[in-house]
Amino acid sequence: MTKAEGLATLASEIEKCTRCDLYKSATYAVAGEGAASAKIVFIGEAPGFREDAQGKPFVGSAGKLLDLLFSKVGLRREEVFITNMLKHRPPENRDPFPAEIVACNIWVERQLALLLPKIVVTLGKWSLNYYMPAKKISEVHGKPARVQNVAVLPMYHPAAALRSSNIARELENDFLKNKELLQNPQKADEVDNFFEESGQASLF
Ligand code: SF4
């Protein structure tokens, strides 16, 4: 089975998932999308209103901002993979419950095990805390760190940047200062682990 076939199979399994209650109120599962050959995976929090309506990740205003940030560092959406910690939308975009994150982890783990990216960009605190449970995004954003055998680059969530001009500036700066790494994912092998803990991921 090719990576693309594996991702498609996973997406159809996610569509049928009942591991937590979120599928009951959602319109579509949003498994994620992008290149099967992607060396960079972006992981957000959960689908929002537009994502739920279309079954695609980051298609609302936060997605438009993400596309703008991609253009500033020479990335194209088609060459990366974009997904979320939760594959179904929480009602009214509320924060995920910890039990929902635990229930849904299996899907992002299986996607990452297939994709084997060089870099995981975490967007917001939920995906950051998956890799670095004790870290605050305000302290580590924009600083890549090695967690096991992947470079994790924590970023603010674009939705937070839409609510705060300060965060918007920080997010743009974080993209720009990591432009070389994002354009050359093989350089991720040079990222040192400068955080004390190794994170909780056990993905590969
Ligand atoms: S949010 Fe995740 S765990 Fe919950 S039903 Fe959807 S796919 Fe399954």
PDB file of C-alpha atoms and ligand atoms in Angstrom:
ATOM      1  CA  MET A   1       0.000   0.000   0.000  1.00  0.00           C
ATOM      2  CA  THR A   2       1.377   3.449  -0.890  1.00  0.00           C
ATOM      3  CA  LYS A   3       1.424   6.319   1.604  1.00  0.00           C
ATOM      4  CA  ALA A   4      -1.414   7.998  -0.300  1.00  0.00           C
ATOM      5  CA  GLU A   5      -3.495   4.830  -0.133  1.00  0.00           C
ATOM      6  CA  GLY A   6      -2.683   4.477   3.558  1.00  0.00           C
ATOM      7  CA  LEU A   7      -3.809   8.044   4.249  1.00  0.00           C
ATOM      8  CA  ALA A   8      -7.017   7.494   2.281  1.00  0.00           C
ATOM      9  CA  THR A   9      -7.726   4.307   4.236  1.00  0.00           C
ATOM     10  CA  LEU A  10      -7.128   6.178   7.489  1.00  0.00           C
ATOM     11  CA  ALA A  11      -9.466   8.966   6.378  1.00  0.00           C
ATOM     12  CA  SER A  12     -12.248   6.482   5.736  1.00  0.00           C
ATOM     13  CA  GLU A  13     -11.653   4.888   9.159  1.00  0.00           C
ATOM     14  CA  ILE A  14     -11.801   8.339  10.762  1.00  0.00           C
ATOM     15  CA  GLU A  15     -15.140   8.994   9.029  1.00  0.00           C
ATOM     16  CA  LYS A  16     -16.581   6.009  10.881  1.00  0.00           C
ATOM     17  CA  CYS A  17     -14.933   6.733  14.249  1.00  0.00           C
ATOM     18  CA  THR A  18     -17.105   6.694  17.377  1.00  0.00           C
ATOM     19  CA  ARG A  19     -14.305   6.750  19.973  1.00  0.00           C
ATOM     20  CA  CYS A  20     -15.787   9.905  21.568  1.00  0.00           C
ATOM     21  CA  ASP A  21     -19.119  11.716  21.245  1.00  0.00           C
ATOM     22  CA  LEU A  22     -17.988  14.486  18.915  1.00  0.00           C
ATOM     23  CA  TYR A  23     -19.030  12.626  15.773  1.00  0.00           C
ATOM     24  CA  LYS A  24     -22.651  12.918  16.899  1.00  0.00           C
ATOM     25  CA  SER A  25     -22.837  16.697  16.516  1.00  0.00           C
ATOM     26  CA  ALA A  26     -20.369  17.166  13.645  1.00  0.00           C
ATOM     27  CA  THR A  27     -21.291  17.375   9.966  1.00  0.00           C
ATOM     28  CA  TYR A  28     -18.123  15.822   8.543  1.00  0.00           C
ATOM     29  CA  ALA A  29     -14.972  14.285   9.918  1.00  0.00           C
ATOM     30  CA  VAL A  30     -11.930  16.338   8.964  1.00  0.00           C
ATOM     31  CA  ALA A  31      -9.096  13.854   8.669  1.00  0.00           C
ATOM     32  CA  GLY A  32      -6.642  16.303   7.145  1.00  0.00           C
ATOM     33  CA  GLU A  33      -5.164  16.756   3.705  1.00  0.00           C
ATOM     34  CA  GLY A  34      -1.963  17.379   1.869  1.00  0.00           C
ATOM     35  CA  ALA A  35       0.882  15.609   0.148  1.00  0.00           C
ATOM     36  CA  ALA A  36       1.607  11.982   0.971  1.00  0.00           C
ATOM     37  CA  SER A  37       5.262  12.936   0.453  1.00  0.00           C
ATOM     38  CA  ALA A  38       5.033  15.869   2.888  1.00  0.00           C
ATOM     39  CA  LYS A  39       8.115  16.471   5.012  1.00  0.00           C
ATOM     40  CA  ILE A  40       6.255  18.991   7.186  1.00  0.00           C
ATOM     41  CA  VAL A  41       3.019  18.295   9.047  1.00  0.00           C
ATOM     42  CA  PHE A  42       0.986  21.130  10.596  1.00  0.00           C
ATOM     43  CA  ILE A  43      -1.244  20.084  13.499  1.00  0.00           C
ATOM     44  CA  GLY A  44      -3.931  22.422  14.797  1.00  0.00           C
ATOM     45  CA  GLU A  45      -6.604  21.957  17.421  1.00  0.00           C
ATOM     46  CA  ALA A  46      -9.925  20.909  15.880  1.00  0.00           C
ATOM     47  CA  PRO A  47     -12.169  21.697  12.915  1.00  0.00           C
ATOM     48  CA  GLY A  48     -14.181  24.918  13.165  1.00  0.00           C
ATOM     49  CA  PHE A  49     -17.471  25.878  11.544  1.00  0.00           C
ATOM     50  CA  ARG A  50     -16.239  26.035   7.944  1.00  0.00           C
ATOM     51  CA  GLU A  51     -14.022  22.998   8.272  1.00  0.00           C
ATOM     52  CA  ASP A  52     -16.949  21.014   9.675  1.00  0.00           C
ATOM     53  CA  ALA A  53     -19.163  22.159   6.804  1.00  0.00           C
ATOM     54  CA  GLN A  54     -16.627  21.257   4.102  1.00  0.00           C
ATOM     55  CA  GLY A  55     -14.749  18.324   5.641  1.00  0.00           C
ATOM     56  CA  LYS A  56     -11.432  20.076   5.003  1.00  0.00           C
ATOM     57  CA  PRO A  57      -8.855  21.516   7.422  1.00  0.00           C
ATOM     58  CA  PHE A  58      -8.104  25.249   7.767  1.00  0.00           C
ATOM     59  CA  VAL A  59     -10.504  26.550   5.118  1.00  0.00           C
ATOM     60  CA  GLY A  60     -11.893  29.464   7.162  1.00  0.00           C
ATOM     61  CA  SER A  61     -10.260  32.775   8.042  1.00  0.00           C
ATOM     62  CA  ALA A  62      -7.551  31.053  10.108  1.00  0.00           C
ATOM     63  CA  GLY A  63      -6.785  28.939   7.056  1.00  0.00           C
ATOM     64  CA  LYS A  64      -6.490  32.024   4.875  1.00  0.00           C
ATOM     65  CA  LEU A  65      -3.986  33.470   7.337  1.00  0.00           C
ATOM     66  CA  LEU A  66      -2.087  30.185   7.294  1.00  0.00           C
ATOM     67  CA  ASP A  67      -1.944  30.334   3.490  1.00  0.00           C
ATOM     68  CA  LEU A  68      -0.594  33.894   3.717  1.00  0.00           C
ATOM     69  CA  LEU A  69       2.097  32.774   6.160  1.00  0.00           C
ATOM     70  CA  PHE A  70       2.973  29.875   3.859  1.00  0.00           C
ATOM     71  CA  SER A  71       3.432  32.328   0.988  1.00  0.00           C
ATOM     72  CA  LYS A  72       5.812  34.444   3.090  1.00  0.00           C
ATOM     73  CA  VAL A  73       8.161  31.493   3.557  1.00  0.00           C
ATOM     74  CA  GLY A  74       7.774  29.952   0.106  1.00  0.00           C
ATOM     75  CA  LEU A  75       5.610  27.015   1.156  1.00  0.00           C
ATOM     76  CA  ARG A  76       2.607  25.726  -0.717  1.00  0.00           C
ATOM     77  CA  ARG A  77      -0.312  24.003   0.974  1.00  0.00           C
ATOM     78  CA  GLU A  78      -0.075  21.173  -1.562  1.00  0.00           C
ATOM     79  CA  GLU A  79       3.409  20.192  -0.411  1.00  0.00           C
ATOM     80  CA  VAL A  80       2.685  19.916   3.322  1.00  0.00           C
ATOM     81  CA  PHE A  81       0.111  17.951   5.303  1.00  0.00           C
ATOM     82  CA  ILE A  82      -2.390  19.769   7.523  1.00  0.00           C
ATOM     83  CA  THR A  83      -4.490  18.151  10.214  1.00  0.00           C
ATOM     84  CA  ASN A  84      -5.812  18.652  13.751  1.00  0.00           C
ATOM     85  CA  MET A  85      -5.620  16.882  17.089  1.00  0.00           C
ATOM     86  CA  LEU A  86      -9.398  16.328  16.939  1.00  0.00           C
ATOM     87  CA  LYS A  87     -10.976  15.148  13.724  1.00  0.00           C
ATOM     88  CA  HIS A  88     -14.546  16.189  14.563  1.00  0.00           C
ATOM     89  CA  ARG A  89     -15.648  19.702  15.555  1.00  0.00           C
ATOM     90  CA  PRO A  90     -16.449  20.328  19.226  1.00  0.00           C
ATOM     91  CA  PRO A  91     -19.864  22.034  19.566  1.00  0.00           C
ATOM     92  CA  GLU A  92     -19.620  25.832  19.332  1.00  0.00           C
ATOM     93  CA  ASN A  93     -15.854  25.492  18.921  1.00  0.00           C
ATOM     94  CA  ARG A  94     -15.408  24.861  22.636  1.00  0.00           C
ATOM     95  CA  ASP A  95     -12.014  23.685  23.888  1.00  0.00           C
ATOM     96  CA  PRO A  96     -11.404  19.954  23.548  1.00  0.00           C
ATOM     97  CA  PHE A  97     -11.963  17.843  26.645  1.00  0.00           C
ATOM     98  CA  PRO A  98      -8.823  15.929  27.684  1.00  0.00           C
ATOM     99  CA  ALA A  99     -10.671  12.624  27.187  1.00  0.00           C
ATOM    100  CA  GLU A 100     -11.437  13.630  23.589  1.00  0.00           C
ATOM    101  CA  ILE A 101      -7.776  14.355  22.911  1.00  0.00           C
ATOM    102  CA  VAL A 102      -6.820  10.983  24.369  1.00  0.00           C
ATOM    103  CA  ALA A 103      -9.507   9.211  22.329  1.00  0.00           C
ATOM    104  CA  CYS A 104      -8.469  10.926  19.099  1.00  0.00           C
ATOM    105  CA  ASN A 105      -4.678  10.646  19.480  1.00  0.00           C
ATOM    106  CA  ILE A 106      -4.646   7.331  17.696  1.00  0.00           C
ATOM    107  CA  TRP A 107      -5.501   9.023  14.399  1.00  0.00           C
ATOM    108  CA  VAL A 108      -2.779  11.653  14.420  1.00  0.00           C
ATOM    109  CA  GLU A 109      -0.309   8.994  15.576  1.00  0.00           C
ATOM    110  CA  ARG A 110      -1.233   6.761  12.656  1.00  0.00           C
ATOM    111  CA  GLN A 111      -1.039   9.662  10.210  1.00  0.00           C
ATOM    112  CA  LEU A 112       2.408  10.624  11.481  1.00  0.00           C
ATOM    113  CA  ALA A 113       3.594   7.017  11.441  1.00  0.00           C
ATOM    114  CA  LEU A 114       2.673   6.898   7.744  1.00  0.00           C
ATOM    115  CA  LEU A 115       3.989  10.306   6.763  1.00  0.00           C
ATOM    116  CA  LEU A 116       7.231  10.186   8.811  1.00  0.00           C
ATOM    117  CA  PRO A 117       7.724  13.960   8.561  1.00  0.00           C
ATOM    118  CA  LYS A 118      10.964  15.739   9.335  1.00  0.00           C
ATOM    119  CA  ILE A 119       9.140  18.611  11.018  1.00  0.00           C
ATOM    120  CA  VAL A 120       5.881  18.826  12.939  1.00  0.00           C
ATOM    121  CA  VAL A 121       4.587  22.380  13.328  1.00  0.00           C
ATOM    122  CA  THR A 122       2.211  22.540  16.271  1.00  0.00           C
ATOM    123  CA  LEU A 123      -0.425  25.269  15.943  1.00  0.00           C
ATOM    124  CA  GLY A 124      -1.731  26.246  19.360  1.00  0.00           C
ATOM    125  CA  LYS A 125      -1.443  24.704  22.782  1.00  0.00           C
ATOM    126  CA  TRP A 126      -3.254  21.418  22.251  1.00  0.00           C
ATOM    127  CA  SER A 127      -0.828  19.977  19.736  1.00  0.00           C
ATOM    128  CA  LEU A 128       2.126  21.604  21.561  1.00  0.00           C
ATOM    129  CA  ASN A 129       1.118  19.871  24.788  1.00  0.00           C
ATOM    130  CA  TYR A 130       0.876  16.570  22.983  1.00  0.00           C
ATOM    131  CA  TYR A 131       4.627  16.755  22.392  1.00  0.00           C
ATOM    132  CA  MET A 132       5.687  18.939  25.327  1.00  0.00           C
ATOM    133  CA  PRO A 133       3.112  18.584  28.087  1.00  0.00           C
ATOM    134  CA  ALA A 134       4.767  21.015  30.489  1.00  0.00           C
ATOM    135  CA  LYS A 135       5.540  23.831  28.065  1.00  0.00           C
ATOM    136  CA  LYS A 136       3.656  27.076  27.615  1.00  0.00           C
ATOM    137  CA  ILE A 137       3.268  28.305  24.079  1.00  0.00           C
ATOM    138  CA  SER A 138       4.154  31.848  25.152  1.00  0.00           C
ATOM    139  CA  GLU A 139       7.595  30.545  26.197  1.00  0.00           C
ATOM    140  CA  VAL A 140       8.498  28.177  23.365  1.00  0.00           C
ATOM    141  CA  HIS A 141       6.783  29.506  20.242  1.00  0.00           C
ATOM    142  CA  GLY A 142       9.091  29.784  17.277  1.00  0.00           C
ATOM    143  CA  LYS A 143      11.791  27.569  18.860  1.00  0.00           C
ATOM    144  CA  PRO A 144      12.226  24.195  17.197  1.00  0.00           C
ATOM    145  CA  ALA A 145      13.106  21.284  19.465  1.00  0.00           C
ATOM    146  CA  ARG A 146      13.820  17.632  18.883  1.00  0.00           C
ATOM    147  CA  VAL A 147      11.238  15.277  20.388  1.00  0.00           C
ATOM    148  CA  GLN A 148      12.463  11.769  19.776  1.00  0.00           C
ATOM    149  CA  ASN A 149      13.214  11.667  16.063  1.00  0.00           C
ATOM    150  CA  VAL A 150      11.174  14.574  14.802  1.00  0.00           C
ATOM    151  CA  ALA A 151      11.757  18.327  14.997  1.00  0.00           C
ATOM    152  CA  VAL A 152       8.786  20.022  16.635  1.00  0.00           C
ATOM    153  CA  LEU A 153       8.267  23.691  15.846  1.00  0.00           C
ATOM    154  CA  PRO A 154       5.690  25.266  18.180  1.00  0.00           C
ATOM    155  CA  MET A 155       3.632  28.122  16.730  1.00  0.00           C
ATOM    156  CA  TYR A 156       0.633  30.092  17.895  1.00  0.00           C
ATOM    157  CA  HIS A 157      -2.662  29.027  16.331  1.00  0.00           C
ATOM    158  CA  PRO A 158      -3.662  31.343  13.437  1.00  0.00           C
ATOM    159  CA  ALA A 159      -7.088  31.792  15.070  1.00  0.00           C
ATOM    160  CA  ALA A 160      -5.333  33.347  18.082  1.00  0.00           C
ATOM    161  CA  ALA A 161      -3.488  35.670  15.699  1.00  0.00           C
ATOM    162  CA  LEU A 162      -6.826  36.823  14.274  1.00  0.00           C
ATOM    163  CA  ARG A 163      -7.861  37.902  17.779  1.00  0.00           C
ATOM    164  CA  SER A 164      -4.631  39.657  18.760  1.00  0.00           C
ATOM    165  CA  SER A 165      -2.353  41.863  16.685  1.00  0.00           C
ATOM    166  CA  ASN A 166       0.536  41.063  19.063  1.00  0.00           C
ATOM    167  CA  ILE A 167       0.132  37.340  18.486  1.00  0.00           C
ATOM    168  CA  ALA A 168      -0.233  37.982  14.751  1.00  0.00           C
ATOM    169  CA  ARG A 169       3.156  39.730  14.768  1.00  0.00           C
ATOM    170  CA  GLU A 170       4.732  36.945  16.822  1.00  0.00           C
ATOM    171  CA  LEU A 171       3.318  34.285  14.501  1.00  0.00           C
ATOM    172  CA  GLU A 172       4.614  36.019  11.382  1.00  0.00           C
ATOM    173  CA  ASN A 173       8.026  36.505  13.011  1.00  0.00           C
ATOM    174  CA  ASP A 174       8.134  32.829  13.982  1.00  0.00           C
ATOM    175  CA  PHE A 175       7.472  31.795  10.391  1.00  0.00           C
ATOM    176  CA  LEU A 176      10.038  34.229   9.036  1.00  0.00           C
ATOM    177  CA  LYS A 177      12.793  33.307  11.468  1.00  0.00           C
ATOM    178  CA  ASN A 178      12.276  29.611  10.662  1.00  0.00           C
ATOM    179  CA  LYS A 179      12.035  30.182   6.904  1.00  0.00           C
ATOM    180  CA  GLU A 180      15.273  28.353   6.129  1.00  0.00           C
ATOM    181  CA  LEU A 181      14.231  25.318   8.171  1.00  0.00           C
ATOM    182  CA  LEU A 182      10.758  25.252   6.617  1.00  0.00           C
ATOM    183  CA  GLN A 183      12.229  25.469   3.118  1.00  0.00           C
ATOM    184  CA  ASN A 184      14.814  22.785   3.885  1.00  0.00           C
ATOM    185  CA  PRO A 185      13.169  20.169   6.110  1.00  0.00           C
ATOM    186  CA  GLN A 186      16.293  17.990   5.940  1.00  0.00           C
ATOM    187  CA  LYS A 187      17.920  20.594   8.192  1.00  0.00           C
ATOM    188  CA  ALA A 188      15.579  19.338  10.902  1.00  0.00           C
ATOM    189  CA  ASP A 189      18.189  16.658  11.616  1.00  0.00           C
ATOM    190  CA  GLU A 190      20.397  19.468  12.939  1.00  0.00           C
ATOM    191  CA  VAL A 191      17.803  20.647  15.458  1.00  0.00           C
ATOM    192  CA  ASP A 192      19.088  20.037  18.981  1.00  0.00           C
ATOM    193  CA  ASN A 193      16.917  19.085  21.885  1.00  0.00           C
ATOM    194  CA  PHE A 194      17.180  22.164  24.012  1.00  0.00           C
ATOM    195  CA  PHE A 195      14.181  21.365  26.149  1.00  0.00           C
ATOM    196  CA  GLU A 196      14.698  19.313  29.283  1.00  0.00           C
ATOM    197  CA  GLU A 197      11.921  16.820  28.843  1.00  0.00           C
ATOM    198  CA  SER A 198      11.602  14.592  25.806  1.00  0.00           C
ATOM    199  CA  GLY A 199       7.853  14.970  25.442  1.00  0.00           C
ATOM    200  CA  GLN A 200       5.286  12.228  25.534  1.00  0.00           C
ATOM    201  CA  ALA A 201       5.144  11.296  21.895  1.00  0.00           C
ATOM    202  CA  SER A 202       5.859   7.674  21.090  1.00  0.00           C
ATOM    203  CA  LEU A 203       5.084   7.831  17.471  1.00  0.00           C
ATOM    204  CA  PHE A 204       7.734   6.146  15.445  1.00  0.00           C
TER     205      PHE A 204
HETATM  206  S1  SF4 B   1     -13.138  13.457  17.463  1.00  0.00           S
HETATM  207 FE1  SF4 B   1     -11.670  11.842  17.048  1.00  0.00          FE
HETATM  208  S2  SF4 B   1     -12.055  10.256  18.601  1.00  0.00           S
HETATM  209 FE2  SF4 B   1     -13.833  11.632  18.574  1.00  0.00          FE
HETATM  210  S3  SF4 B   1     -15.266  10.606  17.171  1.00  0.00           S
HETATM  211 FE3  SF4 B   1     -14.068  12.091  15.976  1.00  0.00          FE
HETATM  212  S4  SF4 B   1     -12.366  10.936  15.118  1.00  0.00           S
HETATM  213 FE4  SF4 B   1     -13.240   9.730  16.787  1.00  0.00          FE
END
